[in-house]
Structure formats: C-alpha cells, structure tokens
Amino acid sequence: MTLMTTSSETGFCTGNQTPGIASEKIYAEGTIFPLKIGMRQIKLSKTYTTKDREFSSFPLYDTSGPYSDPSIVTDPKKGLLPIRDTWGFNDGKTSPSNDSSLPVTIPVRNPLKAKEGVGITQMHYARKGVITPEMEYVAIRENQLLESRASSFHGNHNNAKPVTPEFVRQEIACGRAIIPANINHPELEPMIIGKNFRVKINANIGNSAMGSSIEQEVEKAVWACRWGADTIMDLSTGTSIHKTREWIVRNSPVPVGTVPIYQALEKVGGVSEALTWEVYRDTLIEQAEQGVDYFTIHAGILLEHLPYAEKRLTGIVSRGGSIMAKWCRAHKTENFLFTHFEDICRILKTYDIAISLGDALRPGSIGDANDEAQFGELKVLGSLTLVAWEHDVQVMIEGPGHVPLHLVLENMEKQLELCHEAPFYTLGPLVTDIAAGYDHINSAIGGALIASYGCSMLCYVTPKEHLGLPDKNDVREGVIAHRVAAHAADLAKGNHAAWLRDELMSRARYSFAWEDQFNLSLDPEKTREVYRQSMASSVNLNKNADFCTMCGPDFCSMKKSRELNG
Amino acid sequence: MTLMTTSSETGFCTGNQTPGIASEKIYAEGTIFPLKIGMRQIKLSKTYTTKDREFSSFPLYDTSGPYSDPSIVTDPKKGLLPIRDTWGFNDGKTSPSNDSSLPVTIPVRNPLKAKEGVGITQMHYARKGVITPEMEYVAIRENQLLESRASSFHGNHNNAKPVTPEFVRQEIACGRAIIPANINHPELEPMIIGKNFRVKINANIGNSAMGSSIEQEVEKAVWACRWGADTIMDLSTGTSIHKTREWIVRNSPVPVGTVPIYQALEKVGGVSEALTWEVYRDTLIEQAEQGVDYFTIHAGILLEHLPYAEKRLTGIVSRGGSIMAKWCRAHKTENFLFTHFEDICRILKTYDIAISLGDALRPGSIGDANDEAQFGELKVLGSLTLVAWEHDVQVMIEGPGHVPLHLVLENMEKQLELCHEAPFYTLGPLVTDIAAGYDHINSAIGGALIASYGCSMLCYVTPKEHLGLPDKNDVREGVIAHRVAAHAADLAKGNHAAWLRDELMSRARYSFAWEDQFNLSLDPEKTREVYRQSMASSVNLNKNADFCTMCGPDFCSMKKSRELNG
C-alpha cells in the first residue's frame, strides 16, 4: 500500500509508495452520481479459489483518503480537494460572508448553510425518499466490490446481502444509521454508522494545556486514518483550539467530531459556572461553519441525576459531564444544553451536523456500571433522540465506559430499547479498572463484545489511557487494537467482506505465502517487520521457506498437514 | 514489589528490591500443614474504606515464586528449594536409582514414584476424603487473605464464598478441578485449575531448531512467572531438549507442562512414521522423573477424523496432531496414544502427572471453527477423560484455536457437556485470522469471553504468533494481555479478590493517588514509566498534581467531580 512518510521539514505526511507492500489505490464509480470511491486493492502473489470465485487481488475498505494515492499531491497548508463539490447535489444551500477575523492560516472558503426553512440533512432527504450522493457513496464503500460472493460464514445472522443505496436511505430515514457529513466539510469521504453496516472506530486526538503542537495533532489525525480510524474527534483544549480544528478539518478525509463545550469553557476562562447559552451557541456556529461533522452534546445530565452520581465510587468521569454538573449545581438550574435542545437542533439542521448525545454519567469504574445515574441519563438521551429526529437531525448515542463483561449485554439491550435503535457509540467498554498501560487491550475486549451485540462504533482507547496524552505510536496501537475488535464483531455479525478477507488470509497462511499474509493483515508494515526480524535472528534460511521460526521446519503442523493431504 | 534484575554474567534473574515499587513479600501459613504461601502485599499510601473494611495494604495472588523474596538467594545452577519436602506428606512413594547417564549439569536427586499398587494422585486422595498439603495450599492461595469481605459486585453468580480445603477436595474428587503437581517437582508452589477458582494463564516457552539458548528460555520462564503466568509449558524442540527441561523444572515455582511427542520425534530423527509406542513410553518416564507436572497428549485424533480434517481451510494446525495424523496415515493404524491410553494412565498415576488432552483438531482458521473434525475429537476426549478418572489421573481438556465471537459459547457448552466438566484450557480463542502482529490482543478478546463462560485456563498468545518465536518482551506482552483477559473473566464470575482490587484501584484513581494506581495495576513498572514520561514531556508541574496530562488541570473530570461532592 502507499504509505505516508513524514517530511522532516513540516512534520506532515505526504503520499509515497513504499516498496514491498503490494497494493494499489483503486476507485469504484457511482452509477447515480459521479462518485469515485477509493479502496486499497491488495495484489496477491497467486490466485486463491474460494467457494464461487477466484481472487488474484482483494479490495479493502480504505479510510486513508487521498494520502495513499501516489498520483495526488497533498499539501496540508492547502487542505484536501473538495470532492463533494463535484457531485452535483448543492440545492438548498447558501453562502453568507465569512468572518475573516478568525485566526486561520489555511485558505478558508465562505461557509454554507441551509436556506431559511429548507431541509438539507441526510435524514431529511432519506425521509423524503431521496437518495443523496453520500448514500450512494457509502453503499458502494460498504460492499467493497464484493457483492454476492459466498463466504464460509456459518451462524444465525448473515449480513451477506449487498448494501444498496435504497437500503442506506431506509436505515437513515428510520434513524438506525447516520452519515455525519457537514455541508462545510467538502473534503469528506462519506461513511455510515449503524448496526447493519461495518463496525466503525473513532480515534481521539487533540492537544491539552500540557503540550503538543497543531502539526503533531494533524499528523496524528492523518496517521490515525491511515491505520484504520473511520472518524476522528478533535478533543483539543488549551490555546489555538480554532486554528487546530481548521487544520484538522481541512486535511481530514473522515468525519471530524468535537465536544463544543470544551471551546466554550476556554472562552469563559475555564470557569464552568461562567458558561452561558449564548457563548455555547456562538461556539456551535463557529464550529459548524468550519465543517465539524458531529458534536458531542451532554444534554442528558439533569439536576435529578446528581445525587446518584454522588453515591458513586468515581463520580462523573466525562469531562463535558463534570463541567455541566458544576454549572447546574452552581446555578441550581437545569442543564442549558437540555433546555435549549431544540435551539441546538435548529442550528445543526442548517449544516447537517449529527449529534452524538454524550454520556455524561458513564461509569468510570466497574463498580459504578449499570447504575441509576447511568441508566437514568440514558433514558433522557432516548427522549432527546426523538426531539432531534423531529428536526431531521441525525443522532447517535454515546456509551460507557467501565463495564464488567457480564453487564455488557444489558448496556446494548437497554440502549436499543430506550434510544429507539439510534446507533450506539461506546468508549470501550473497559472490562476492568486495573489494566493501566494496557487499556487498549482492555477496551478491545469489551468493544468486540458490545459491537458483536450491535454497537455501531467503538471509540478507541490507547495504552496511555488514565496516564497521559497519546503520542503517534499510541495512536497506532489504539487504532489497530480496536480494528481487531471491530473486525471480530463484523465476523460475528456475518459481514461478508470480513469473512472473505479472513478466508484469503488463512489460505495464504496454509500455503506459506508470506507476502500475502503481510498484505492481508491489519498492519502490513508491522507484520512484515516482525517476521523479518524473526528470520534474521535465526540461522541462515531460505526466507520464503515453508515454515516459520515458531516451529522450524521439522515441527511445522501446516507443512505436515499439507503433505498429508497431497 | 521485588523485581528480578538480570545478571549480566549468566543472563539469569535474581531477586532484588527495586526502589519505588511499594510492595513486600508476605507468607500466609497453613493450619493443617506447615505451609508458607507467598503473596505480594501492596503498601498503600493511605487507608481506603470499602463497604465493611479498611485497607492500608492489599495482598495479591503471586506467581513469581521465591525470586521476588529479597531474603532468598536463588541460584539457577542449583535450582529452587524443595519446599514440598517439608510438608510431611510423603507416604506411598519410593525412590529408584537415577540414570546418571542423562546430560544434566544441575544437581539431580533420585526421582520418586508411587509404590506398586499404591495411589498417590491428588484425585486419589480427594476421592478417599483426604485433604493433602497441596489442597490446603491452593485454598489459602485462592482466598488471598480476603475471606468474607464484601465487594461492590453485582451480578447473577457470586463466587465470594471463601475457598476451603474441603471445597478444593470435592472439586478435585469429581474432576472439576486439578492440581498439577508431579511428586518429582518439590520446588512447586501448588495451584489449582478449575472453573470455580481464579482463572489461570499459561505461558509457552521453549526453543526451536531456529535458535535461542537454554539460558534464554529459563530466563523467559522466570520472567513469565514474575509477570503473572500460572503455569509454563516447555515446548522446546531441536537439540538439548532434556537439558533445557531440567533447568526449567528445577527453577520453576509454577507447574511445568510439556508435549512429550516432540521429544519422542527428535529421538526418531524427526520422522513421524518412525515413532513407536516404546519410544514414546520411555520419553514419558524420562520426563516424569524430571518432574513435569502435566503432559499434553494427543490421544483423541483418530483415523475416522482425518477425512474431515482434509476438507478444511487450514487442515491440522496442532503440531502434535499433525505428527500423529502422519503416523496414523502411514501405518493405516489407529493412533497409538489412543490404543495405549490406559498404559499411559498407569505411568502417569505413579508420579501424579495430570493429562492435558490435546486438541489435535483445533481449528486453525475461523472458517474451520466448530466443525465435525473439532467436535468429533472433543467427543473422544470426553470418553478418554472417564478412562483417566478410573485411574485417578487428573485431566484437563485443551481447546481452540480460531473461533469467531458468535461461536465461542458453543465451544464452552459442548466441552462441559462432552467432557464431564473437566477443566477447559484454551489457546485463545483467536476471534479473527487477520491480526498477525497483534494476536495477543486477538486472543485476549476470545479468551476473556470463554473464561467468563467457565474456561479455567487460557494459554497465552504473543504478538509473534504466526510469525516467529517470542522474545522476552513478547512474553511480557502476551502474559499481561492474558492477565487482563483472565481478570476480566474473574470479575464477570464475581471473584471477590478481583472486585476488591478494582475497587481500590478506582478509589486510588479518584483521589489522584498515583503511586497506589501504579502498584495496583497489572504491570506497575510499565504504568509508572508511562506516567513519568507523560509528565516529563509536558511543562514543569507538580508531579503529584490532581490531574494527568490527558486533560490537564482545567479539564479534569475527576477533579471537578470531587469538588462537586466536597
């Protein structure tokens, strides 16, 4: 595959072909709209025969964006190309003049918004029966050019039917799936979040007051996509929030989410009690015009929940949640995100920003899991979902947190029941409190399980969770760990493309096709490097030999097993 | 805790106290026998109050053996002290002369065996109603000095009752648990494997023809125990098998397992077809006299299963399984491990070696999971279990392998049903085929799930799985990943000590007691180091501040939440 190497001058990633990783960027085309959907096609070293088809190459779902296309020159200072502008679907939008006083160094276009009284959200169109370019895009993307091929899946549920644009439309119309796609993020390659689609993962990036530069954060974002993040959240706090976000959005091929209360809090000097609806509202509009695709909004935490939170082992561990709790307690007033929720929806619908209803009361320890505080808030999130849907605003629901394995299923069941099947987006869950340093593994365990039950997107956790801010390598470890989890859930749900990939990997393994194994794995560079080191550290051997250093030639079971069959 | 540092001269580990990790080695005492059960007691920086008790220290289950006791000088060339000799329970054993022609450099004592016609296995005593020192040892060890303290667990099953020696006896008598403890392994600190006890993990070590020295393997074994392995398996092939094993057993405080067919194969020049019952029998006795505590024996793969294996994606991926399949096919004769199974039991009962019935037909790809080959063999393993039990030989059953998440439960249910509740010991399961380089995470996902359903021991998988032999750091990553999984399962099963540890960790986290968090985590050194690096890379701060670099001081939810409650 094409890899991004770091330019020593800017710290940014640019597309370069790395020798030895056999894949190429290909594009599928839309039939309704003039779309080009990028995929990573692996060139296999030979032809593999599955039940009803031969494969000499295999197309993968690709989140890396234009950075992995060697024919595209990217320049982080200019941003990515506005591909969505070329899809011919621009009705209903207008462009007021831009506020040029904002501190942005990247070229900024005039932001779009919906004309007064005109619906422009994906949910609006879906309910009207209209298929948008974004719907066709995600349908083709989900299929991975693998429609109607049989796989070896056996199980009760089978998602092997091809995804059609009409099916996407239906899922969005009923709120069971969302396409986060702000009309001011034209660089976006649309993706869909919902339980009848491929399980997605989010990578959090963003600086804190504790250091790290804008360049570092943009680089992390680009690399997170390269390793497999389906969305990124910019959780920056501290200085330069606006500028950091502008750089990230302009360079991001995946949806960008934020938690607007963080910036609002900076605007009032870090004092929770000083927050006002007006400051928050202006922050929403500022970010909306920049192109943020979804907002985490902690509108579900109410005064009535606070006594339950006080009984907890670890209180409130959501940053946004703790800010709103302080505000509510100080003013003895209901959460303004709740009382102004319809106002929020009216803003969001003019840009088609999805709401991610924040779980302010997610448990921060397994002892607090599934308690009154958590499920009390979840019920409110369910009622807010219905309010947002009245405005054709797309919604997903954020979930825990720390939950022991035996209580994971109840989380999924309650969410489906209380939130009307709006997509569930969970942080983990972490299945123990004591795995600091290894919390990416902890989270992958809970994440795989809840995704196999129907959770639509997993927020990654890195090895630094509970200890510090992730660096680039932590982002890699976090993303891949959750790709393992998401893929495991896709297999459990019968995702067709997932089964075919595993089948090819196993056929490659059984025939000692090492290069194909590297390329089909989730992290080809690492796999190849680990193998190379293992072989290098042993006696001089034919590097394409029919065994590996685990067993050596005499004890290779696969070799013996093949001899048996031959 | 006491750490082992590597002596540059020998490459071996010796006990040294590392400054800054606040724990000490303590010993609980037996009331029936003169036992001393080592534990690692964490010194907490302050007193934490749980439901019914205050903790200013917390005792942990400790697998590290004498190496973590600074008052004990260990010398790998002499081996560990034979602690079991002092327990006053030596009836029924005799000591024939030793074969001094074997290539051993470590001092070797004359091996013991049962007197003719006398039962000496743990199962024999259990069925007679006799409590052995080993039974009392594991009862005290499982309780971790935490009997009858309430925890915050809520769920359906609750294992919070204290473990008594009598309960241990009953579980062993009915075959639901085993204590692998060869009478020739006097250095052993006994442990118990069974679904009503703490979930255990095994670490595979051992060299192949591809390099790595005896010293490296012993060092890996010692470190594996230090990081949390409950048993180790020496899977050495190639030269020096006998010598490597002698060094490992003499220096191992945990049970050592082997797959005797590997050495038998070396004795016949690596040619599977040349294997004979006589060579195998002699190998069993050789290893029995050395003190190996359990043998993996692939007695369940029969001629009738081979056609099923041939239809598979990845055939036979068990090394022992592929050897026996080749032998059966070449001789057109039933597996001699099956036909001689009673002979094997007669040997094993004279040393009290447990059988780990090998799953020669475990699936090597998710496409092969839960097929006729796998479940056909499992049924045979169930019938062999009953045969072994007739001889009072302790049995556990090995399990897969590669299994997608939605088929994991069926594995556990079928094993319980077909194998009469003999403990299940699984390799993973790996829940996808494409996670090479990250297979320890892949395995931790499936392992946590199957252990929460009742699997008793998880065999670790390292990041090198499918690619090469693990080095020391891979052993660490593999052990800790599976400790996370096992602990998550213990929580799901209501293990009392596990809940208390998580509660203390969360209380430490909520009160910013960083040192306590490091010490209570699964890998204190790593946790502390990650935190230290994070703080060092940010601006100059009070290192004991009430926040971490993830959020910085203004955005710390726990800080805000505490202020709210205060």
GROMACS .gro file of C-alpha atoms in nm, chain B residues 52-217:
model
  166
  618ASP     CA    1  -1.701  -0.328   5.552
  619ARG     CA    2  -1.328  -0.286   5.590
  620GLU     CA    3  -1.032  -0.052   5.577
  621PHE     CA    4  -0.729  -0.125   5.362
  622SER     CA    5  -0.388   0.027   5.414
  623SER     CA    6  -0.232  -0.265   5.228
  624PHE     CA    7  -0.363  -0.523   4.986
  625PRO     CA    8  -0.240  -0.880   4.929
  626LEU     CA    9  -0.216  -1.009   4.571
  627TYR     CA   10  -0.208  -1.360   4.433
  628ASP     CA   11   0.158  -1.404   4.349
  629THR     CA   12   0.301  -1.633   4.082
  630SER     CA   13   0.655  -1.500   4.096
  631GLY     CA   14   0.789  -1.758   4.343
  632PRO     CA   15   1.100  -1.716   4.560
  633TYR     CA   16   1.252  -1.480   4.303
  634SER     CA   17   1.058  -1.190   4.450
  635ASP     CA   18   1.167  -1.259   4.808
  636PRO     CA   19   1.475  -1.048   4.879
  637SER     CA   20   1.566  -1.272   5.173
  638ILE     CA   21   1.608  -1.574   4.945
  639VAL     CA   22   1.918  -1.611   4.734
  640THR     CA   23   1.837  -1.805   4.421
  641ASP     CA   24   2.096  -1.974   4.206
  642PRO     CA   25   1.969  -2.113   3.877
  643LYS     CA   26   2.254  -2.361   3.873
  644LYS     CA   27   2.131  -2.513   4.199
  645GLY     CA   28   1.755  -2.476   4.143
  646LEU     CA   29   1.491  -2.365   4.390
  647LEU     CA   30   1.446  -2.511   4.739
  648PRO     CA   31   1.234  -2.829   4.752
  649ILE     CA   32   0.961  -2.674   4.969
  650ARG     CA   33   0.716  -2.961   4.929
  651ASP     CA   34   0.958  -3.196   5.105
  652THR     CA   35   0.890  -3.014   5.430
  653TRP     CA   36   0.515  -3.067   5.432
  654GLY     CA   37   0.523  -3.410   5.592
  655PHE     CA   38   0.315  -3.596   5.338
  656ASN     CA   39   0.547  -3.846   5.178
  657ASP     CA   40   0.369  -4.177   5.211
  658GLY     CA   41   0.342  -4.418   4.928
  659LYS     CA   42   0.648  -4.302   4.736
  660THR     CA   43   0.975  -4.476   4.660
  661SER     CA   44   1.299  -4.369   4.500
  662PRO     CA   45   1.467  -4.597   4.248
  663SER     CA   46   1.819  -4.516   4.143
  664ASN     CA   47   1.871  -4.235   3.899
  665ASP     CA   48   2.001  -4.277   3.546
  666SER     CA   49   2.311  -4.065   3.570
  667SER     CA   50   2.391  -4.100   3.201
  668LEU     CA   51   2.147  -3.823   3.116
  669PRO     CA   52   2.306  -3.495   3.010
  670VAL     CA   53   2.230  -3.279   3.311
  671THR     CA   54   2.452  -3.019   3.470
  672ILE     CA   55   2.217  -2.928   3.754
  673PRO     CA   56   2.229  -3.143   4.071
  674VAL     CA   57   1.971  -3.417   4.020
  675ARG     CA   58   1.806  -3.609   4.303
  676ASN     CA   59   1.676  -3.960   4.273
  677PRO     CA   60   1.328  -3.948   4.126
  678LEU     CA   61   1.030  -4.065   4.328
  679LYS     CA   62   0.747  -4.287   4.213
  680ALA     CA   63   0.446  -4.446   4.375
  681LYS     CA   64   0.498  -4.783   4.537
  682GLU     CA   65   0.346  -5.068   4.340
  683GLY     CA   66  -0.032  -5.061   4.372
  684VAL     CA   67  -0.042  -4.752   4.592
  685GLY     CA   68  -0.244  -4.446   4.488
  686ILE     CA   69  -0.070  -4.113   4.530
  687THR     CA   70  -0.250  -3.869   4.299
  688GLN     CA   71  -0.440  -3.569   4.426
  689MET     CA   72  -0.753  -3.724   4.275
  690HIS     CA   73  -0.686  -4.049   4.460
  691TYR     CA   74  -0.663  -3.872   4.795
  692ALA     CA   75  -0.959  -3.646   4.717
  693ARG     CA   76  -1.181  -3.943   4.643
  694LYS     CA   77  -1.065  -4.109   4.964
  695GLY     CA   78  -1.170  -3.797   5.153
  696VAL     CA   79  -0.811  -3.699   5.235
  697ILE     CA   80  -0.701  -3.335   5.228
  698THR     CA   81  -0.342  -3.303   5.106
  699PRO     CA   82  -0.097  -3.018   5.173
  700GLU     CA   83  -0.143  -2.913   4.812
  701MET     CA   84  -0.519  -2.878   4.866
  702GLU     CA   85  -0.475  -2.661   5.171
  703TYR     CA   86  -0.208  -2.460   4.991
  704VAL     CA   87  -0.431  -2.370   4.697
  705ALA     CA   88  -0.730  -2.295   4.923
  706ILE     CA   89  -0.531  -2.033   5.116
  707ARG     CA   90  -0.375  -1.905   4.797
  708GLU     CA   91  -0.710  -1.854   4.622
  709ASN     CA   92  -0.852  -1.656   4.916
  710GLN     CA   93  -0.564  -1.407   4.914
  711LEU     CA   94  -0.631  -1.342   5.286
  712LEU     CA   95  -0.955  -1.169   5.183
  713GLU     CA   96  -1.214  -1.413   5.313
  714SER     CA   97  -1.561  -1.279   5.385
  715ARG     CA   98  -1.515  -0.916   5.288
  716ALA     CA   99  -1.800  -0.762   5.091
  717SER     CA  100  -1.727  -0.611   4.749
  718SER     CA  101  -1.934  -0.398   4.513
  719PHE     CA  102  -2.005  -0.689   4.279
  720HIS     CA  103  -2.349  -0.715   4.134
  721GLY     CA  104  -2.444  -0.995   3.901
  722ASN     CA  105  -2.603  -1.337   3.895
  723HIS     CA  106  -2.321  -1.560   4.005
  724ASN     CA  107  -2.117  -1.474   4.308
  725ASN     CA  108  -1.802  -1.660   4.399
  726ALA     CA  109  -1.745  -1.454   4.712
  727LYS     CA  110  -1.756  -1.753   4.946
  728PRO     CA  111  -1.416  -1.833   5.097
  729VAL     CA  112  -1.242  -2.134   4.943
  730THR     CA  113  -1.191  -2.411   5.197
  731PRO     CA  114  -0.955  -2.710   5.171
  732GLU     CA  115  -1.265  -2.929   5.183
  733PHE     CA  116  -1.417  -2.748   4.886
  734VAL     CA  117  -1.093  -2.796   4.696
  735ARG     CA  118  -1.102  -3.167   4.780
  736GLN     CA  119  -1.458  -3.201   4.649
  737GLU     CA  120  -1.379  -3.022   4.324
  738ILE     CA  121  -1.080  -3.249   4.263
  739ALA     CA  122  -1.269  -3.562   4.359
  740CYS     CA  123  -1.533  -3.500   4.095
  741GLY     CA  124  -1.277  -3.400   3.831
  742ARG     CA  125  -1.394  -3.039   3.805
  743ALA     CA  126  -1.052  -2.909   3.910
  744ILE     CA  127  -0.692  -3.029   3.904
  745ILE     CA  128  -0.371  -2.955   4.091
  746PRO     CA  129  -0.088  -3.041   3.852
  747ALA     CA  130   0.190  -3.139   4.091
  748ASN     CA  131   0.434  -3.413   3.995
  749ILE     CA  132   0.587  -3.566   4.308
  750ASN     CA  133   0.924  -3.504   4.141
  751HIS     CA  134   0.870  -3.130   4.131
  752PRO     CA  135   0.930  -3.046   4.500
  753GLU     CA  136   1.009  -2.683   4.414
  754LEU     CA  137   0.648  -2.628   4.306
  755GLU     CA  138   0.409  -2.380   4.468
  756PRO     CA  139   0.080  -2.565   4.406
  757MET     CA  140  -0.203  -2.401   4.212
  758ILE     CA  141  -0.548  -2.518   4.107
  759ILE     CA  142  -0.719  -2.516   3.768
  760GLY     CA  143  -1.098  -2.532   3.761
  761LYS     CA  144  -1.397  -2.316   3.679
  762ASN     CA  145  -1.480  -2.242   4.042
  763PHE     CA  146  -1.138  -2.088   4.100
  764ARG     CA  147  -0.940  -1.789   3.980
  765VAL     CA  148  -0.887  -1.804   3.603
  766LYS     CA  149  -0.531  -1.912   3.524
  767ILE     CA  150  -0.299  -1.844   3.233
  768ASN     CA  151  -0.018  -2.044   3.078
  769ALA     CA  152   0.288  -1.910   2.900
  770ASN     CA  153   0.457  -2.122   2.635
  771ILE     CA  154   0.830  -2.105   2.619
  772GLY     CA  155   1.095  -2.327   2.467
  773ASN     CA  156   1.338  -2.312   2.183
  774SER     CA  157   1.305  -2.449   1.833
  775ALA     CA  158   1.568  -2.556   1.582
  776MET     CA  159   1.579  -2.188   1.493
  777GLY     CA  160   1.794  -2.066   1.780
  778SER     CA  161   1.760  -1.934   2.136
  779SER     CA  162   1.960  -2.078   2.423
  780ILE     CA  163   1.873  -2.268   2.741
  781GLU     CA  164   1.961  -1.961   2.945
  782GLN     CA  165   1.721  -1.750   2.742
  783GLU     CA  166   1.441  -2.000   2.790
   0.00000   0.00000   0.00000
